[in-house]
Structures are given as C-alpha cells and as structure tokens.
Amino acid sequence: EVQLVESGGGLVKPGESLRLSCAASGFTFSSYSMNWVRQAPGKGLEWVSSISSTSNYLYYADSLKDRFTISRDNRKNSLYLQMNSLSAGDTAVYYCARTFDVLTASPPDSWGQGTLVTVSS
Amino acid sequence: QSALTQPPSASGSPGQSVTISCSGTSTDVGGYNFVSWYQQHPGKAPKLIIYEVTQRPSGVPDRFSGSKSGNTASLTVSGLQAEDEADYYCSSYADFNILLFGGGTKVTVL
C-alpha cells in the first residue's frame, strides 16, 4: 500500500523559513516523480512543485519559484520542500503526492494526509 | 498559469446523475489526455477517482465516469448516493510542465 506521510508543518512568523518532509513507503520511490500541492483554508487545490524521479527536472508554480525549493533523497525515500520568506498567503495544508504517469507534472494518484503550515505574527 | 474552470456547485437527488464540467484550453485539457478528477471530503486528502480522462482506479465505483470534448472535460456521477456529497476537483497537465487544478465543485445530494 502506498503511504505518504508529511511532516514539518507548524506556526511560523512572516519572513521565516520552514522545511517540509514527506516519507514514502509501499512503492519504489526512486521510480516516481513527486509533487507538492497546497490548499489554503476553505480554498481549492494549488500546485506548488514537481520533481522527476532522479531530480533531473524541477518544476514550480511561477508565483513560488523564487522562494520554494523542492528536493528528494531516494536513499531515504523522502521528498522535501524548503519554503523561504513565508507570508500569510502561504498558510495552507501542504500535500505530498505521487505522479504515476510519464510526465513529471501530470496529475498525481496517491496523496498524503497533509501538513498544516500557518504563517502569522 | 490560469486555473481550470469548474462550476462552484452542483446538486442532485439520490439516484439521479450530476455532471461537472472542467474547462481549459488547447494547452492543457484540450492538448493532453492527462486529465484527472479527485473527490475530497471535509478534512480529508483528495482521492483519485478518474485518471487519463476516462480511466477508473481499482475500487472506484463505475458510477463515476469521465469524458472530454475539445477543451472541456467532464465528470458524471450516476446513481447519486449520500456519500458522494463532497468537493470535486479536475486536474490537467499543461504545456511547459505545469500542473493545473480546477477551482473545485461542491456536490450536494439533496
């Protein structure tokens, strides 16, 4: 069974940084592209970033590419999201999600339970 | 990177059908068959119910079906049941390695 478990969320102040992690199990992590998708309270889903299986290709939503960095460690079956210069608009549940199709940024199939990031002074 | 367009709400009585549209452009929905639909209940993670426009993952009831015509994809839920009340999101791959989501449709079972 595919399992994706996010961690690292919490309450931070505007301007601070945070690093999210996603622990994967139940599948061959190194064979799949991965994504981060976020959902602000009461709002819809918003794509954040995607990374190919070997980290050769990194893709970001235009509005976030200057502040967010996606990475992975296939030896540890883990996905990461480094978020800098956080603002209230970044407050959301952040989901880790697996891509199953050939294109890195194609829609995911499996999702984690999400981790809540709250940016507030 | 504009979001795909979905109606904000849809409703139907138990046993009826409801269809949700997802409008895009030739650079996303119309240009690729990488269109998926997700069901999300309150406080839960999204669940894949349709992928590659028409395909159902194992375990998803055949009451859920997907289609596409031009730049618009659609999700039909037939034989509505109480547990189908949820938010539904479409998603599509787009040119230049972008993943788009629709704004979501809240389905109410009357």
PDB file of C-alpha atoms in Angstrom:
ATOM      1  CA  GLU A   1       0.000   0.000   0.000  1.00  0.00           C
ATOM      2  CA  VAL A   2       1.284   3.434  -0.971  1.00  0.00           C
ATOM      3  CA  GLN A   3       1.898   5.604   2.081  1.00  0.00           C
ATOM      4  CA  LEU A   4       2.958   9.243   2.079  1.00  0.00           C
ATOM      5  CA  VAL A   5       3.445  10.927   5.439  1.00  0.00           C
ATOM      6  CA  GLU A   6       4.156  14.641   5.579  1.00  0.00           C
ATOM      7  CA  SER A   7       5.784  16.391   8.500  1.00  0.00           C
ATOM      8  CA  GLY A   8       7.400  19.694   9.383  1.00  0.00           C
ATOM      9  CA  GLY A   9       4.371  21.957   9.344  1.00  0.00           C
ATOM     10  CA  GLY A  10       3.610  24.381  12.143  1.00  0.00           C
ATOM     11  CA  LEU A  11       3.223  28.025  13.114  1.00  0.00           C
ATOM     12  CA  VAL A  12       5.848  30.427  11.804  1.00  0.00           C
ATOM     13  CA  LYS A  13       6.142  34.205  11.638  1.00  0.00           C
ATOM     14  CA  PRO A  14       6.127  36.187   8.402  1.00  0.00           C
ATOM     15  CA  GLY A  15       9.550  36.188   6.775  1.00  0.00           C
ATOM     16  CA  GLU A  16      10.628  32.939   8.379  1.00  0.00           C
ATOM     17  CA  SER A  17      11.531  29.677   6.669  1.00  0.00           C
ATOM     18  CA  LEU A  18      10.253  26.121   7.006  1.00  0.00           C
ATOM     19  CA  ARG A  19      11.224  22.753   5.582  1.00  0.00           C
ATOM     20  CA  LEU A  20       8.579  20.141   4.937  1.00  0.00           C
ATOM     21  CA  SER A  21       9.320  16.443   4.609  1.00  0.00           C
ATOM     22  CA  CYS A  22       7.400  13.543   3.133  1.00  0.00           C
ATOM     23  CA  ALA A  23       8.259   9.948   3.981  1.00  0.00           C
ATOM     24  CA  ALA A  24       7.239   7.467   1.295  1.00  0.00           C
ATOM     25  CA  SER A  25       6.672   3.737   1.618  1.00  0.00           C
ATOM     26  CA  GLY A  26       4.869   0.890  -0.108  1.00  0.00           C
ATOM     27  CA  PHE A  27       6.316   1.557  -3.566  1.00  0.00           C
ATOM     28  CA  THR A  28       9.643   2.054  -5.321  1.00  0.00           C
ATOM     29  CA  PHE A  29      10.093   5.733  -4.511  1.00  0.00           C
ATOM     30  CA  SER A  30      13.049   6.208  -6.863  1.00  0.00           C
ATOM     31  CA  SER A  31      10.891   5.294  -9.867  1.00  0.00           C
ATOM     32  CA  TYR A  32       8.269   8.003  -9.479  1.00  0.00           C
ATOM     33  CA  SER A  33       8.056  11.755  -9.923  1.00  0.00           C
ATOM     34  CA  MET A  34       6.651  13.557  -6.904  1.00  0.00           C
ATOM     35  CA  ASN A  35       4.729  16.733  -6.194  1.00  0.00           C
ATOM     36  CA  TRP A  36       3.776  19.247  -3.561  1.00  0.00           C
ATOM     37  CA  VAL A  37       0.231  20.607  -3.703  1.00  0.00           C
ATOM     38  CA  ARG A  38      -1.249  23.031  -1.203  1.00  0.00           C
ATOM     39  CA  GLN A  39      -4.731  24.016  -0.110  1.00  0.00           C
ATOM     40  CA  ALA A  40      -5.428  27.244   1.747  1.00  0.00           C
ATOM     41  CA  PRO A  41      -8.209  27.077   4.372  1.00  0.00           C
ATOM     42  CA  GLY A  42     -11.572  26.845   2.628  1.00  0.00           C
ATOM     43  CA  LYS A  43      -9.950  27.125  -0.808  1.00  0.00           C
ATOM     44  CA  GLY A  44      -9.117  24.850  -3.720  1.00  0.00           C
ATOM     45  CA  LEU A  45      -6.036  22.848  -4.617  1.00  0.00           C
ATOM     46  CA  GLU A  46      -2.959  24.680  -5.869  1.00  0.00           C
ATOM     47  CA  TRP A  47       0.057  23.027  -7.464  1.00  0.00           C
ATOM     48  CA  VAL A  48       3.340  24.056  -5.871  1.00  0.00           C
ATOM     49  CA  SER A  49       6.124  21.997  -7.423  1.00  0.00           C
ATOM     50  CA  SER A  50       7.107  18.729  -9.103  1.00  0.00           C
ATOM     51  CA  ILE A  51      10.361  16.776  -9.229  1.00  0.00           C
ATOM     52  CA  SER A  52      11.357  13.935 -11.539  1.00  0.00           C
ATOM     53  CA  SER A  53      12.424  10.548 -10.222  1.00  0.00           C
ATOM     54  CA  THR A  54      16.137  11.313 -10.453  1.00  0.00           C
ATOM     55  CA  SER A  55      15.857  15.010  -9.572  1.00  0.00           C
ATOM     56  CA  ASN A  56      16.925  15.960 -13.090  1.00  0.00           C
ATOM     57  CA  TYR A  57      13.835  18.060 -13.640  1.00  0.00           C
ATOM     58  CA  LEU A  58      12.328  20.520 -11.174  1.00  0.00           C
ATOM     59  CA  TYR A  59       9.172  22.476 -11.919  1.00  0.00           C
ATOM     60  CA  TYR A  60       7.480  25.236  -9.939  1.00  0.00           C
ATOM     61  CA  ALA A  61       4.383  27.369 -10.000  1.00  0.00           C
ATOM     62  CA  ASP A  62       5.531  30.747 -11.347  1.00  0.00           C
ATOM     63  CA  SER A  63       4.439  32.632  -8.255  1.00  0.00           C
ATOM     64  CA  LEU A  64       6.518  30.429  -5.936  1.00  0.00           C
ATOM     65  CA  LYS A  65       9.703  29.583  -7.824  1.00  0.00           C
ATOM     66  CA  ASP A  66      11.788  32.290  -6.173  1.00  0.00           C
ATOM     67  CA  ARG A  67      11.019  31.207  -2.619  1.00  0.00           C
ATOM     68  CA  PHE A  68      10.363  27.445  -2.670  1.00  0.00           C
ATOM     69  CA  THR A  69      12.793  24.628  -3.434  1.00  0.00           C
ATOM     70  CA  ILE A  70      11.811  21.013  -3.984  1.00  0.00           C
ATOM     71  CA  SER A  71      14.262  18.166  -3.455  1.00  0.00           C
ATOM     72  CA  ARG A  72      14.341  14.448  -2.736  1.00  0.00           C
ATOM     73  CA  ASP A  73      16.600  11.783  -1.300  1.00  0.00           C
ATOM     74  CA  ASN A  74      15.939   8.445  -2.968  1.00  0.00           C
ATOM     75  CA  ARG A  75      18.176   6.651  -0.444  1.00  0.00           C
ATOM     76  CA  LYS A  76      15.855   7.814   2.337  1.00  0.00           C
ATOM     77  CA  ASN A  77      12.599   7.546   0.329  1.00  0.00           C
ATOM     78  CA  SER A  78      11.919  11.157   1.194  1.00  0.00           C
ATOM     79  CA  LEU A  79      10.654  14.301  -0.501  1.00  0.00           C
ATOM     80  CA  TYR A  80      11.299  17.814   0.780  1.00  0.00           C
ATOM     81  CA  LEU A  81      10.053  21.361   0.312  1.00  0.00           C
ATOM     82  CA  GLN A  82      12.152  24.276   1.518  1.00  0.00           C
ATOM     83  CA  MET A  83       9.996  27.373   1.926  1.00  0.00           C
ATOM     84  CA  ASN A  84      11.576  30.786   2.477  1.00  0.00           C
ATOM     85  CA  SER A  85      10.250  34.295   3.135  1.00  0.00           C
ATOM     86  CA  LEU A  86       6.889  32.944   4.177  1.00  0.00           C
ATOM     87  CA  SER A  87       3.847  35.206   4.256  1.00  0.00           C
ATOM     88  CA  ALA A  88       0.237  34.863   5.349  1.00  0.00           C
ATOM     89  CA  GLY A  89      -0.684  33.850   1.819  1.00  0.00           C
ATOM     90  CA  ASP A  90       1.357  30.681   2.244  1.00  0.00           C
ATOM     91  CA  THR A  91      -0.903  29.452   5.033  1.00  0.00           C
ATOM     92  CA  ALA A  92      -2.262  26.121   3.814  1.00  0.00           C
ATOM     93  CA  VAL A  93      -2.276  22.373   4.151  1.00  0.00           C
ATOM     94  CA  TYR A  94       0.637  21.058   2.116  1.00  0.00           C
ATOM     95  CA  TYR A  95       0.189  17.673   0.482  1.00  0.00           C
ATOM     96  CA  CYS A  96       2.848  15.351  -0.850  1.00  0.00           C
ATOM     97  CA  ALA A  97       1.552  13.455  -3.888  1.00  0.00           C
ATOM     98  CA  ARG A  98       2.901  10.832  -6.272  1.00  0.00           C
ATOM     99  CA  THR A  99       2.819  11.183 -10.043  1.00  0.00           C
ATOM    100  CA  PHE A 100       2.084   7.916 -11.837  1.00  0.00           C
ATOM    101  CA  ASP A 101       2.130   8.993 -15.488  1.00  0.00           C
ATOM    102  CA  VAL A 102       5.214   9.539 -17.642  1.00  0.00           C
ATOM    103  CA  LEU A 103       5.159  13.318 -17.473  1.00  0.00           C
ATOM    104  CA  THR A 104       6.637  14.688 -14.257  1.00  0.00           C
ATOM    105  CA  ALA A 105       3.956  17.328 -13.717  1.00  0.00           C
ATOM    106  CA  SER A 106       0.980  15.157 -14.629  1.00  0.00           C
ATOM    107  CA  PRO A 107      -1.855  14.709 -12.114  1.00  0.00           C
ATOM    108  CA  PRO A 108      -0.973  12.630  -9.038  1.00  0.00           C
ATOM    109  CA  ASP A 109      -2.581   9.386  -7.971  1.00  0.00           C
ATOM    110  CA  SER A 110      -1.687   8.983  -4.293  1.00  0.00           C
ATOM    111  CA  TRP A 111      -1.729  11.720  -1.669  1.00  0.00           C
ATOM    112  CA  GLY A 112      -0.516  12.076   1.889  1.00  0.00           C
ATOM    113  CA  GLN A 113      -2.724  13.338   4.690  1.00  0.00           C
ATOM    114  CA  GLY A 114      -1.138  16.791   4.552  1.00  0.00           C
ATOM    115  CA  THR A 115       0.696  19.016   6.989  1.00  0.00           C
ATOM    116  CA  LEU A 116      -0.625  22.412   8.051  1.00  0.00           C
ATOM    117  CA  VAL A 117       1.573  25.480   7.698  1.00  0.00           C
ATOM    118  CA  THR A 118       0.329  28.620   9.433  1.00  0.00           C
ATOM    119  CA  VAL A 119       2.097  31.920   8.888  1.00  0.00           C
ATOM    120  CA  SER A 120       1.107  34.514  11.455  1.00  0.00           C
ATOM    121  CA  SER A 121       2.733  37.059  13.722  1.00  0.00           C
TER     122      SER A 121
ATOM    123  CA  GLN B   1      -0.905  29.534 -15.264  1.00  0.00           C
ATOM    124  CA  SER B   2      -4.675  30.040 -15.060  1.00  0.00           C
ATOM    125  CA  ALA B   3      -6.746  27.553 -13.134  1.00  0.00           C
ATOM    126  CA  LEU B   4      -9.175  25.317 -14.956  1.00  0.00           C
ATOM    127  CA  THR B   5     -12.803  26.458 -14.748  1.00  0.00           C
ATOM    128  CA  GLN B   6     -15.377  24.436 -12.821  1.00  0.00           C
ATOM    129  CA  PRO B   7     -18.868  25.406 -11.641  1.00  0.00           C
ATOM    130  CA  PRO B   8     -18.772  26.164  -7.914  1.00  0.00           C
ATOM    131  CA  SER B   9     -21.688  23.901  -7.106  1.00  0.00           C
ATOM    132  CA  ALA B  10     -23.872  21.090  -8.410  1.00  0.00           C
ATOM    133  CA  SER B  11     -26.634  19.052  -6.864  1.00  0.00           C
ATOM    134  CA  GLY B  12     -28.957  16.137  -7.410  1.00  0.00           C
ATOM    135  CA  SER B  13     -31.321  13.836  -5.591  1.00  0.00           C
ATOM    136  CA  PRO B  14     -30.314  10.307  -4.612  1.00  0.00           C
ATOM    137  CA  GLY B  15     -30.334   8.074  -7.653  1.00  0.00           C
ATOM    138  CA  GLN B  16     -30.027  10.949 -10.095  1.00  0.00           C
ATOM    139  CA  SER B  17     -26.965  11.927 -12.133  1.00  0.00           C
ATOM    140  CA  VAL B  18     -24.838  15.009 -11.923  1.00  0.00           C
ATOM    141  CA  THR B  19     -22.243  16.193 -14.430  1.00  0.00           C
ATOM    142  CA  ILE B  20     -19.402  18.575 -13.617  1.00  0.00           C
ATOM    143  CA  SER B  21     -17.510  20.412 -16.356  1.00  0.00           C
ATOM    144  CA  CYS B  22     -13.870  21.418 -16.372  1.00  0.00           C
ATOM    145  CA  SER B  23     -12.952  23.994 -18.991  1.00  0.00           C
ATOM    146  CA  GLY B  24      -9.434  24.626 -20.126  1.00  0.00           C
ATOM    147  CA  THR B  25      -7.569  25.446 -23.302  1.00  0.00           C
ATOM    148  CA  SER B  26      -5.685  23.692 -26.077  1.00  0.00           C
ATOM    149  CA  THR B  27      -2.523  23.963 -23.989  1.00  0.00           C
ATOM    150  CA  ASP B  28      -3.918  21.844 -21.168  1.00  0.00           C
ATOM    151  CA  VAL B  29      -7.191  19.875 -21.196  1.00  0.00           C
ATOM    152  CA  GLY B  30      -7.541  20.042 -24.964  1.00  0.00           C
ATOM    153  CA  GLY B  31      -3.950  19.156 -25.709  1.00  0.00           C
ATOM    154  CA  TYR B  32      -3.355  16.173 -23.449  1.00  0.00           C
ATOM    155  CA  ASN B  33      -5.164  13.153 -22.087  1.00  0.00           C
ATOM    156  CA  PHE B  34      -3.607  13.680 -18.669  1.00  0.00           C
ATOM    157  CA  VAL B  35      -6.815  14.817 -17.039  1.00  0.00           C
ATOM    158  CA  SER B  36      -7.764  13.531 -13.610  1.00  0.00           C
ATOM    159  CA  TRP B  37     -10.628  14.026 -11.184  1.00  0.00           C
ATOM    160  CA  TYR B  38     -10.467  13.965  -7.396  1.00  0.00           C
ATOM    161  CA  GLN B  39     -13.057  13.634  -4.664  1.00  0.00           C
ATOM    162  CA  GLN B  40     -12.382  15.380  -1.370  1.00  0.00           C
ATOM    163  CA  HIS B  41     -14.440  15.046   1.774  1.00  0.00           C
ATOM    164  CA  PRO B  42     -14.065  17.696   4.518  1.00  0.00           C
ATOM    165  CA  GLY B  43     -10.812  17.388   6.388  1.00  0.00           C
ATOM    166  CA  LYS B  44      -9.554  14.607   4.149  1.00  0.00           C
ATOM    167  CA  ALA B  45      -6.950  14.344   1.421  1.00  0.00           C
ATOM    168  CA  PRO B  46      -8.089  14.286  -2.210  1.00  0.00           C
ATOM    169  CA  LYS B  47      -8.849  10.838  -3.624  1.00  0.00           C
ATOM    170  CA  LEU B  48      -8.260   9.979  -7.280  1.00  0.00           C
ATOM    171  CA  ILE B  49     -11.456   8.831  -8.980  1.00  0.00           C
ATOM    172  CA  ILE B  50     -10.656   9.299 -12.685  1.00  0.00           C
ATOM    173  CA  TYR B  51      -7.327   9.461 -14.484  1.00  0.00           C
ATOM    174  CA  GLU B  52      -6.306   9.854 -18.124  1.00  0.00           C
ATOM    175  CA  VAL B  53      -9.737  11.356 -18.888  1.00  0.00           C
ATOM    176  CA  THR B  54     -11.782   8.146 -18.661  1.00  0.00           C
ATOM    177  CA  GLN B  55      -9.931   5.584 -16.541  1.00  0.00           C
ATOM    178  CA  ARG B  56     -11.127   4.500 -13.108  1.00  0.00           C
ATOM    179  CA  PRO B  57      -8.659   3.298 -10.466  1.00  0.00           C
ATOM    180  CA  SER B  58      -9.471  -0.052  -8.940  1.00  0.00           C
ATOM    181  CA  GLY B  59     -12.003   0.263  -6.169  1.00  0.00           C
ATOM    182  CA  VAL B  60     -13.756   3.317  -7.608  1.00  0.00           C
ATOM    183  CA  PRO B  61     -17.407   2.539  -8.392  1.00  0.00           C
ATOM    184  CA  ASP B  62     -18.426   2.574 -12.040  1.00  0.00           C
ATOM    185  CA  ARG B  63     -20.970   5.235 -11.124  1.00  0.00           C
ATOM    186  CA  PHE B  64     -18.105   7.642 -11.744  1.00  0.00           C
ATOM    187  CA  SER B  65     -17.207   8.288 -15.367  1.00  0.00           C
ATOM    188  CA  GLY B  66     -15.111  10.810 -17.235  1.00  0.00           C
ATOM    189  CA  SER B  67     -15.078  12.216 -20.741  1.00  0.00           C
ATOM    190  CA  LYS B  68     -13.574  15.012 -22.794  1.00  0.00           C
ATOM    191  CA  SER B  69     -14.672  17.072 -25.766  1.00  0.00           C
ATOM    192  CA  GLY B  70     -12.312  19.674 -27.115  1.00  0.00           C
ATOM    193  CA  ASN B  71     -11.017  21.815 -24.276  1.00  0.00           C
ATOM    194  CA  THR B  72     -13.621  20.655 -21.755  1.00  0.00           C
ATOM    195  CA  ALA B  73     -13.511  17.573 -19.589  1.00  0.00           C
ATOM    196  CA  SER B  74     -16.494  16.272 -17.659  1.00  0.00           C
ATOM    197  CA  LEU B  75     -17.149  14.051 -14.670  1.00  0.00           C
ATOM    198  CA  THR B  76     -20.505  12.307 -14.363  1.00  0.00           C
ATOM    199  CA  VAL B  77     -21.699  10.740 -11.140  1.00  0.00           C
ATOM    200  CA  SER B  78     -24.623   8.423 -11.826  1.00  0.00           C
ATOM    201  CA  GLY B  79     -26.960   6.989  -9.236  1.00  0.00           C
ATOM    202  CA  LEU B  80     -26.041   9.630  -6.669  1.00  0.00           C
ATOM    203  CA  GLN B  81     -25.557   8.378  -3.147  1.00  0.00           C
ATOM    204  CA  ALA B  82     -25.301  10.296   0.105  1.00  0.00           C
ATOM    205  CA  GLU B  83     -21.595   9.533   0.370  1.00  0.00           C
ATOM    206  CA  ASP B  84     -20.961  11.255  -2.958  1.00  0.00           C
ATOM    207  CA  GLU B  85     -21.523  14.607  -1.281  1.00  0.00           C
ATOM    208  CA  ALA B  86     -18.050  16.141  -1.446  1.00  0.00           C
ATOM    209  CA  ASP B  87     -15.843  18.592  -3.306  1.00  0.00           C
ATOM    210  CA  TYR B  88     -14.628  17.515  -6.735  1.00  0.00           C
ATOM    211  CA  TYR B  89     -11.543  18.846  -8.482  1.00  0.00           C
ATOM    212  CA  CYS B  90     -10.278  18.367 -12.005  1.00  0.00           C
ATOM    213  CA  SER B  91      -6.591  18.488 -12.850  1.00  0.00           C
ATOM    214  CA  SER B  92      -4.609  18.550 -16.067  1.00  0.00           C
ATOM    215  CA  TYR B  93      -1.072  18.580 -17.303  1.00  0.00           C
ATOM    216  CA  ALA B  94      -0.338  21.793 -19.201  1.00  0.00           C
ATOM    217  CA  ASP B  95       2.333  22.998 -21.624  1.00  0.00           C
ATOM    218  CA  PHE B  96       5.783  23.621 -20.184  1.00  0.00           C
ATOM    219  CA  ASN B  97       5.425  21.165 -17.340  1.00  0.00           C
ATOM    220  CA  ILE B  98       2.706  22.820 -15.355  1.00  0.00           C
ATOM    221  CA  LEU B  99       0.058  21.045 -13.316  1.00  0.00           C
ATOM    222  CA  LEU B 100      -3.300  22.815 -13.218  1.00  0.00           C
ATOM    223  CA  PHE B 101      -6.275  22.312 -10.937  1.00  0.00           C
ATOM    224  CA  GLY B 102      -9.832  23.489 -11.268  1.00  0.00           C
ATOM    225  CA  GLY B 103     -11.365  25.666  -8.589  1.00  0.00           C
ATOM    226  CA  GLY B 104     -13.488  22.812  -7.297  1.00  0.00           C
ATOM    227  CA  THR B 105     -17.178  21.932  -7.386  1.00  0.00           C
ATOM    228  CA  LYS B 106     -19.199  21.253  -4.269  1.00  0.00           C
ATOM    229  CA  VAL B 107     -21.693  18.467  -4.937  1.00  0.00           C
ATOM    230  CA  THR B 108     -24.750  18.367  -2.709  1.00  0.00           C
ATOM    231  CA  VAL B 109     -27.035  15.345  -2.516  1.00  0.00           C
ATOM    232  CA  LEU B 110     -30.497  16.740  -1.898  1.00  0.00           C
TER     233      LEU B 110
END
